[in-house]
Each structure stands twice: as C-alpha cells, then as structure tokens.
Amino acid sequence: MNFSNTIVFITGASSGIGRSCAYAFAKEGAKLLLCARRGDHLVQLTSDLEKLYPGISILTFELDVRDRSAVEDRLNTLPDAWKAIDVLVNNAGLSRGLDRLHEGLIEDWEEMLDTNVKGLLYITRTVVPWMVARAKGHIINIGSIAGHEVYPKGNVYCASKYAVDALTKGLRIDLFDTPLRVTTVDPGLVETEFSMVRFHGDEARAKPVYKGFTPLSPDDVADAVVWSASKPAHVQIAEIIILPTAQASATTVNRV
Ligand code: NDP
Ligand code: 8X3
C-alpha cells in the first residue's frame, strides 16, 4: 500500500475508530486532515503521530459537524493544497440513550440525527464536488450493524445508521459515471468511547456492553477502512460488515 501524496480527511479523529484510522493511514504514508470537537485530543494525536512518523503532514481543526455554516466556512477556507482530498472517512458519530421510543429523550434524538445524518451530509456536500472536479476520490462512510438490523431500544440510533446506508447507496448511484468510489464499513460491537457517550458517562452501564467476549478494537475497523481504500482504482468495495467472532447479529452475542 502506498498512500504517499494521498490526502485522507477523517471526521471524528479525536477517539475510537477515527483515531485508529489516523494511525493506520499515517503508517501507510498518507497526509492527514483531521477534525473533531475536542481540539486538545487532536493536538495530542498530532504530537504522537509526529513522533512516530517524523515528517508526516497533518492539519487538524476543531469542528462540530452539526454546525452547517462552520463546516462550510472551515472547509472552504482550507489551503488549496489541502482541498485535494483523496479519501474522506465520514466517521464522526454517536449514540445517545437506549430507551423505548415513546420514552426517549428528544434532545438525544436530535443529537444523533444532527451528527450521524446531517453532519455527514454537510461534510459530503462540501467535499465531494472537489473530488468530482478532480475526477478522483473515495468516500468511506462508517455505518453500523445497526444500519442493517434494528435492535430493542435502538430505534433512533438504528434509524440514523439506516440513513447512512441509504445515503451511501444513493451517493454511489449518483456518482456511477465518475471515477469516484463509495464504501460503507459497518461494524458490530467495537470497544471505544461509544458506550460511555451513549450512556452519558455512566460507566456502570457502559462497561458491561463489552463484557464476556472479545469485542472488535478500533484498529480492527481501521484495518478494514485502509484495506478498502487500498484497492486498485477500478475496484470499488461497496460494503464491509465486520463483527466480533462472538457476535452473530445485532443482538446475538456469545457472552461467557
Ligand atoms: P467514539 O465515541 O470513540 O468516537 C466518536 C468520534 O466522533 C469522536 O472523535 C468524536 O469527537 C466524534 N464526534 C462526535 N460528535 C461529533 C460532532 N458533532 N462533530 C465532530 N465530531 C464528532 O466512538 P466510535 O469510534 O466507536 O464511533 C465512531 C463511529 O463508528 C460512529 O459513527 C459510530 O456510530 C460508529 N460505530 C461505532 C461502533 C461501536 O461499537 N463503537 C459500531 C458501529 C459503528 P469529539 O467528541 O471530540 O467531537
Ligand atoms: C454501534 C454498534 O450494536 O452498539 O453502532 O449499535 S451497536
């Protein structure tokens, strides 16, 4: 794999899968454009990567993908050289709450839909025209097993990931007559900050999610992302569903 002279833009690079993708693409020589809301995490990540890969090109910026005008302003004012994005990893996302739909918090629903669906759309709407103009680019969305199966109390999070699945397919169709590629990487259970965020920092609820089996690590998912980006230009990996071996479906997990 050779990603030198390749600009990879990863949203939500401050932790979990996005952070692992930054490491994995850095290892292959890519130039990294990274964003998230927690700027201090991005500063630390940059320093760690620069120690590991001296000479690496990294540009980071704080961004809330829910803020449409901030997305447009921040991306449109990037130095021109950094607008030549070759790979966009739409990773920023989250779940909030695990409630029956009629008992859910409306603020939780709005946060999930604004981030996972609208945020992904704002980023995509800005970056893809640049790719089309260059006749080059690969969009990799991070979906989920939750975009293929609805599970109890998953309602709105699942809907947001079903939407990512539909948007991935729609974008692939709309770009069918271009050299651009569109991929979705859809993991099952991955141990990251995901469950702490879902349960609003309640460790007693978050920790057991990954108990009794070996979950995926964020590096496992990053490996699939980099692999899908490494194929020859005529090969388009449409979809990867990646599960822990102990997980057979959204709700079937062999916990011992
Ligand atoms: P983490 O919570 O570890 O990481 C989420 C990342 O998204 C963070 O970097 C966070 O950064 C960023 N983010 C969240 N909201 C925003 C926002 N409004 N603007 C910009 N960045 C944002 O979780 P994961 O790594 O697990 O999640 C990454 C993706 O993977 C998500 O889309 C998730 O739905 C998906 N996924 C996760 C699975 C899992 O089991 N963990 C399984 C399947 C899919 P910050 O807070 O600094 O803004
Ligand atoms: C994250 C996986 O099953 O917790 O998308 O929703 S799950």
mmCIF file of C-alpha atoms in Angstrom, residues 4-244:
data_model
loop_
_atom_site.group_PDB
_atom_site.id
_atom_site.type_symbol
_atom_site.label_atom_id
_atom_site.label_comp_id
_atom_site.label_asym_id
_atom_site.label_seq_id
_atom_site.Cartn_x
_atom_site.Cartn_y
_atom_site.Cartn_z
ATOM 1 C CA SER A 4 2.121 8.989 -0.023
ATOM 2 C CA ASN A 5 0.710 12.062 -1.804
ATOM 3 C CA THR A 6 -2.730 10.938 -0.649
ATOM 4 C CA ILE A 7 -4.773 13.293 1.499
ATOM 5 C CA VAL A 8 -7.103 11.486 3.879
ATOM 6 C CA PHE A 9 -9.750 13.526 5.708
ATOM 7 C CA ILE A 10 -11.129 11.830 8.819
ATOM 8 C CA THR A 11 -14.005 13.299 10.807
ATOM 9 C CA GLY A 12 -14.212 12.407 14.490
ATOM 10 C CA ALA A 13 -10.487 11.691 14.744
ATOM 11 C CA SER A 14 -10.200 12.505 18.452
ATOM 12 C CA SER A 15 -11.004 8.989 19.658
ATOM 13 C CA GLY A 16 -12.016 5.443 18.796
ATOM 14 C CA ILE A 17 -12.315 4.372 15.169
ATOM 15 C CA GLY A 18 -11.421 7.789 13.730
ATOM 16 C CA ARG A 19 -8.263 7.975 15.806
ATOM 17 C CA SER A 20 -7.287 4.437 14.784
ATOM 18 C CA CYS A 21 -7.873 5.357 11.134
ATOM 19 C CA ALA A 22 -5.484 8.297 11.584
ATOM 20 C CA TYR A 23 -2.803 5.923 12.890
ATOM 21 C CA ALA A 24 -3.445 3.350 10.180
ATOM 22 C CA PHE A 25 -3.296 5.835 7.295
ATOM 23 C CA ALA A 26 -0.256 7.565 8.838
ATOM 24 C CA LYS A 27 1.527 4.219 8.876
ATOM 25 C CA GLU A 28 0.942 3.972 5.116
ATOM 26 C CA GLY A 29 2.398 7.435 4.477
ATOM 27 C CA ALA A 30 -0.822 9.437 3.969
ATOM 28 C CA LYS A 31 -1.237 13.145 4.665
ATOM 29 C CA LEU A 32 -3.903 13.645 7.303
ATOM 30 C CA LEU A 33 -6.664 16.196 7.622
ATOM 31 C CA LEU A 34 -8.347 15.573 10.965
ATOM 32 C CA CYS A 35 -11.255 17.168 12.786
ATOM 33 C CA ALA A 36 -13.371 16.727 15.905
ATOM 34 C CA ARG A 37 -14.739 18.993 18.614
ATOM 35 C CA ARG A 38 -12.041 18.186 21.211
ATOM 36 C CA GLY A 39 -9.090 20.176 19.927
ATOM 37 C CA ASP A 40 -6.830 19.111 22.823
ATOM 38 C CA HIS A 41 -7.187 15.480 21.730
ATOM 39 C CA LEU A 42 -6.220 16.423 18.181
ATOM 40 C CA VAL A 43 -3.139 18.305 19.426
ATOM 41 C CA GLN A 44 -2.062 15.244 21.415
ATOM 42 C CA LEU A 45 -2.740 12.931 18.472
ATOM 43 C CA THR A 46 -0.680 15.142 16.154
ATOM 44 C CA SER A 47 2.228 15.166 18.578
ATOM 45 C CA ASP A 48 2.077 11.368 18.983
ATOM 46 C CA LEU A 49 1.939 10.797 15.216
ATOM 47 C CA GLU A 50 4.771 13.244 14.539
ATOM 48 C CA LYS A 51 6.958 11.343 16.990
ATOM 49 C CA LEU A 52 6.084 8.042 15.362
ATOM 50 C CA TYR A 53 6.312 9.275 11.755
ATOM 51 C CA PRO A 54 8.707 12.247 11.578
ATOM 52 C CA GLY A 55 7.925 14.466 8.593
ATOM 53 C CA ILE A 56 4.269 13.431 8.385
ATOM 54 C CA SER A 57 1.878 16.149 7.101
ATOM 55 C CA ILE A 58 -1.067 16.706 9.430
ATOM 56 C CA LEU A 59 -3.588 19.525 9.580
ATOM 57 C CA THR A 60 -6.153 19.421 12.367
ATOM 58 C CA PHE A 61 -9.029 21.692 13.226
ATOM 59 C CA GLU A 62 -11.857 21.804 15.724
ATOM 60 C CA LEU A 63 -15.212 21.281 14.081
ATOM 61 C CA ASP A 64 -18.701 20.357 15.160
ATOM 62 C CA VAL A 65 -20.103 18.591 12.095
ATOM 63 C CA ARG A 66 -23.629 19.576 13.190
ATOM 64 C CA ASP A 67 -22.821 23.231 12.531
ATOM 65 C CA ARG A 68 -23.535 23.659 8.845
ATOM 66 C CA SER A 69 -22.015 27.109 8.442
ATOM 67 C CA ALA A 70 -18.922 26.115 10.442
ATOM 68 C CA VAL A 71 -18.473 23.050 8.215
ATOM 69 C CA GLU A 72 -18.768 25.164 5.068
ATOM 70 C CA ASP A 73 -16.551 28.006 6.375
ATOM 71 C CA ARG A 74 -13.845 25.769 7.804
ATOM 72 C CA LEU A 75 -13.584 23.535 4.757
ATOM 73 C CA ASN A 76 -13.871 26.297 2.165
ATOM 74 C CA THR A 77 -11.066 28.253 3.837
ATOM 75 C CA LEU A 78 -8.630 25.337 3.880
ATOM 76 C CA PRO A 79 -5.393 25.991 1.989
ATOM 77 C CA ASP A 80 -5.997 24.906 -1.613
ATOM 78 C CA ALA A 81 -3.450 22.099 -1.372
ATOM 79 C CA TRP A 82 -5.478 20.514 1.446
ATOM 80 C CA LYS A 83 -8.706 20.652 -0.554
ATOM 81 C CA ALA A 84 -7.347 17.946 -2.842
ATOM 82 C CA ILE A 85 -8.851 15.293 -0.583
ATOM 83 C CA ASP A 86 -8.418 11.786 -1.953
ATOM 84 C CA VAL A 87 -10.149 9.804 0.794
ATOM 85 C CA LEU A 88 -12.958 11.107 3.013
ATOM 86 C CA VAL A 89 -13.724 8.975 6.069
ATOM 87 C CA ASN A 90 -17.116 10.078 7.388
ATOM 88 C CA ASN A 91 -16.690 8.667 10.876
ATOM 89 C CA ALA A 92 -17.940 11.320 13.324
ATOM 90 C CA GLY A 93 -20.986 9.901 15.040
ATOM 91 C CA LEU A 94 -22.531 8.824 18.269
ATOM 92 C CA SER A 95 -25.417 7.182 20.015
ATOM 93 C CA ARG A 96 -27.297 8.755 22.882
ATOM 94 C CA GLY A 97 -29.547 6.768 25.168
ATOM 95 C CA LEU A 98 -31.087 3.316 24.952
ATOM 96 C CA ASP A 99 -34.779 3.837 25.574
ATOM 97 C CA ARG A 100 -38.120 2.718 24.253
ATOM 98 C CA LEU A 101 -39.028 5.155 21.531
ATOM 99 C CA HIS A 102 -42.011 6.595 23.373
ATOM 100 C CA GLU A 103 -39.840 7.219 26.432
ATOM 101 C CA GLY A 104 -36.747 8.585 24.646
ATOM 102 C CA LEU A 105 -35.228 11.996 25.145
ATOM 103 C CA ILE A 106 -35.905 14.230 22.178
ATOM 104 C CA GLU A 107 -32.551 16.004 22.748
ATOM 105 C CA ASP A 108 -30.834 12.609 22.310
ATOM 106 C CA TRP A 109 -32.661 12.000 19.020
ATOM 107 C CA GLU A 110 -31.724 15.412 17.709
ATOM 108 C CA GLU A 111 -28.062 14.974 18.629
ATOM 109 C CA MET A 112 -27.884 11.610 16.840
ATOM 110 C CA LEU A 113 -29.700 12.722 13.708
ATOM 111 C CA ASP A 114 -27.857 16.047 13.546
ATOM 112 C CA THR A 115 -24.469 14.329 13.865
ATOM 113 C CA ASN A 116 -24.821 10.956 12.161
ATOM 114 C CA VAL A 117 -27.028 12.050 9.277
ATOM 115 C CA LYS A 118 -26.960 15.810 8.780
ATOM 116 C CA GLY A 119 -23.303 16.228 9.798
ATOM 117 C CA LEU A 120 -22.263 13.514 7.365
ATOM 118 C CA LEU A 121 -24.320 15.239 4.663
ATOM 119 C CA TYR A 122 -22.790 18.680 5.286
ATOM 120 C CA ILE A 123 -19.260 17.291 5.059
ATOM 121 C CA THR A 124 -20.083 15.218 1.984
ATOM 122 C CA ARG A 125 -21.844 18.087 0.198
ATOM 123 C CA THR A 126 -18.737 20.265 0.586
ATOM 124 C CA VAL A 127 -16.000 17.730 -0.169
ATOM 125 C CA VAL A 128 -17.489 15.596 -2.963
ATOM 126 C CA PRO A 129 -17.758 18.435 -5.533
ATOM 127 C CA TRP A 130 -13.987 18.917 -5.153
ATOM 128 C CA MET A 131 -13.499 15.219 -5.803
ATOM 129 C CA VAL A 132 -15.796 15.318 -8.830
ATOM 130 C CA ALA A 133 -13.869 18.313 -10.227
ATOM 131 C CA ARG A 134 -10.590 16.366 -9.835
ATOM 132 C CA ALA A 135 -12.200 13.133 -11.110
ATOM 133 C CA LYS A 136 -10.649 11.393 -8.125
ATOM 134 C CA GLY A 137 -11.825 10.423 -4.677
ATOM 135 C CA HIS A 138 -13.108 7.799 -2.320
ATOM 136 C CA ILE A 139 -15.813 8.334 0.274
ATOM 137 C CA ILE A 140 -15.836 5.833 3.125
ATOM 138 C CA ASN A 141 -18.764 6.091 5.499
ATOM 139 C CA ILE A 142 -18.727 4.417 8.888
ATOM 140 C CA GLY A 143 -22.157 2.817 9.168
ATOM 141 C CA SER A 144 -23.011 0.037 11.602
ATOM 142 C CA ILE A 145 -24.648 -3.342 12.015
ATOM 143 C CA ALA A 146 -27.357 -1.037 13.431
ATOM 144 C CA GLY A 147 -27.908 0.136 9.856
ATOM 145 C CA HIS A 148 -28.891 -3.402 8.858
ATOM 146 C CA GLU A 149 -30.826 -4.625 11.895
ATOM 147 C CA VAL A 150 -32.980 -2.763 14.387
ATOM 148 C CA TYR A 151 -32.463 -3.879 17.975
ATOM 149 C CA PRO A 152 -34.595 -3.250 21.080
ATOM 150 C CA LYS A 153 -34.398 0.407 22.168
ATOM 151 C CA GLY A 154 -32.009 1.155 19.306
ATOM 152 C CA ASN A 155 -34.804 2.933 17.389
ATOM 153 C CA VAL A 156 -33.376 6.369 16.535
ATOM 154 C CA TYR A 157 -29.692 5.358 16.509
ATOM 155 C CA CYS A 158 -30.596 2.492 14.156
ATOM 156 C CA ALA A 159 -32.626 4.894 12.008
ATOM 157 C CA SER A 160 -29.608 7.176 11.751
ATOM 158 C CA LYS A 161 -27.428 4.286 10.586
ATOM 159 C CA TYR A 162 -30.094 3.008 8.161
ATOM 160 C CA ALA A 163 -29.957 6.559 6.797
ATOM 161 C CA VAL A 164 -26.164 6.307 6.420
ATOM 162 C CA ASP A 165 -26.706 3.074 4.487
ATOM 163 C CA ALA A 166 -29.262 4.749 2.186
ATOM 164 C CA LEU A 167 -27.022 7.786 1.683
ATOM 165 C CA THR A 168 -24.057 5.572 0.853
ATOM 166 C CA LYS A 169 -26.088 3.703 -1.767
ATOM 167 C CA GLY A 170 -27.603 6.921 -3.120
ATOM 168 C CA LEU A 171 -24.213 8.595 -3.425
ATOM 169 C CA ARG A 172 -22.759 5.562 -5.200
ATOM 170 C CA ILE A 173 -25.599 5.692 -7.728
ATOM 171 C CA ASP A 174 -25.251 9.437 -8.220
ATOM 172 C CA LEU A 175 -21.508 9.070 -8.840
ATOM 173 C CA PHE A 176 -21.792 5.999 -11.071
ATOM 174 C CA ASP A 177 -20.451 7.849 -14.130
ATOM 175 C CA THR A 178 -17.418 9.249 -12.322
ATOM 176 C CA PRO A 179 -14.202 7.553 -11.180
ATOM 177 C CA LEU A 180 -15.186 8.197 -7.554
ATOM 178 C CA ARG A 181 -15.754 5.266 -5.210
ATOM 179 C CA VAL A 182 -18.166 4.958 -2.290
ATOM 180 C CA THR A 183 -17.784 2.448 0.508
ATOM 181 C CA THR A 184 -19.507 1.771 3.801
ATOM 182 C CA VAL A 185 -17.714 -0.022 6.634
ATOM 183 C CA ASP A 186 -20.303 -1.323 9.078
ATOM 184 C CA PRO A 187 -19.001 -2.672 12.391
ATOM 185 C CA GLY A 188 -20.670 -4.592 15.169
ATOM 186 C CA LEU A 189 -19.512 -4.057 18.747
ATOM 187 C CA VAL A 190 -16.269 -2.065 18.948
ATOM 188 C CA GLU A 191 -14.820 -1.049 22.309
ATOM 189 C CA THR A 192 -14.347 2.733 22.142
ATOM 190 C CA GLU A 193 -15.865 5.691 23.978
ATOM 191 C CA PHE A 194 -19.112 4.870 22.134
ATOM 192 C CA SER A 195 -20.990 3.321 25.083
ATOM 193 C CA MET A 196 -19.750 5.920 27.580
ATOM 194 C CA VAL A 197 -21.166 8.551 25.245
ATOM 195 C CA ARG A 198 -24.387 6.569 24.727
ATOM 196 C CA PHE A 199 -24.952 6.329 28.478
ATOM 197 C CA HIS A 200 -23.937 9.932 29.175
ATOM 198 C CA GLY A 201 -20.785 8.886 31.064
ATOM 199 C CA ASP A 202 -22.418 6.174 33.197
ATOM 200 C CA GLU A 203 -19.586 3.622 33.423
ATOM 201 C CA ALA A 204 -21.798 1.092 35.213
ATOM 202 C CA ARG A 205 -23.942 0.850 32.078
ATOM 203 C CA ALA A 206 -21.154 1.268 29.509
ATOM 204 C CA LYS A 207 -18.619 -1.308 30.728
ATOM 205 C CA PRO A 208 -20.878 -4.411 30.609
ATOM 206 C CA VAL A 209 -21.553 -3.822 26.902
ATOM 207 C CA TYR A 210 -18.123 -5.338 26.160
ATOM 208 C CA LYS A 211 -18.060 -7.942 28.966
ATOM 209 C CA GLY A 212 -17.803 -11.711 28.429
ATOM 210 C CA PHE A 213 -16.485 -11.694 24.852
ATOM 211 C CA THR A 214 -13.746 -10.102 22.786
ATOM 212 C CA PRO A 215 -15.155 -7.050 21.019
ATOM 213 C CA LEU A 216 -13.600 -5.501 17.936
ATOM 214 C CA SER A 217 -10.896 -2.956 18.599
ATOM 215 C CA PRO A 218 -10.994 0.339 16.711
ATOM 216 C CA ASP A 219 -7.788 -0.805 14.990
ATOM 217 C CA ASP A 220 -9.693 -3.779 13.535
ATOM 218 C CA VAL A 221 -12.135 -1.371 11.893
ATOM 219 C CA ALA A 222 -9.360 0.965 10.720
ATOM 220 C CA ASP A 223 -7.725 -2.032 9.074
ATOM 221 C CA ALA A 224 -10.893 -2.603 7.004
ATOM 222 C CA VAL A 225 -11.086 1.089 6.120
ATOM 223 C CA VAL A 226 -7.480 1.247 4.914
ATOM 224 C CA TRP A 227 -7.874 -2.047 3.058
ATOM 225 C CA SER A 228 -10.926 -0.766 1.168
ATOM 226 C CA ALA A 229 -9.013 2.409 0.246
ATOM 227 C CA SER A 230 -6.024 0.403 -0.976
ATOM 228 C CA LYS A 231 -7.715 -1.387 -3.874
ATOM 229 C CA PRO A 232 -6.882 -0.535 -7.498
ATOM 230 C CA ALA A 233 -8.875 2.362 -8.988
ATOM 231 C CA HIS A 234 -11.260 0.039 -10.871
ATOM 232 C CA VAL A 235 -12.237 -1.869 -7.691
ATOM 233 C CA GLN A 236 -14.997 -0.422 -5.520
ATOM 234 C CA ILE A 237 -15.601 -2.118 -2.188
ATOM 235 C CA ALA A 238 -19.279 -1.337 -1.671
ATOM 236 C CA GLU A 239 -19.828 -2.616 1.846
ATOM 237 C CA ILE A 240 -17.964 -4.350 4.628
ATOM 238 C CA ILE A 241 -19.837 -5.732 7.628
ATOM 239 C CA ILE A 242 -17.279 -6.502 10.312
ATOM 240 C CA LEU A 243 -18.283 -8.262 13.528
ATOM 241 C CA PRO A 244 -16.511 -9.726 16.535
#
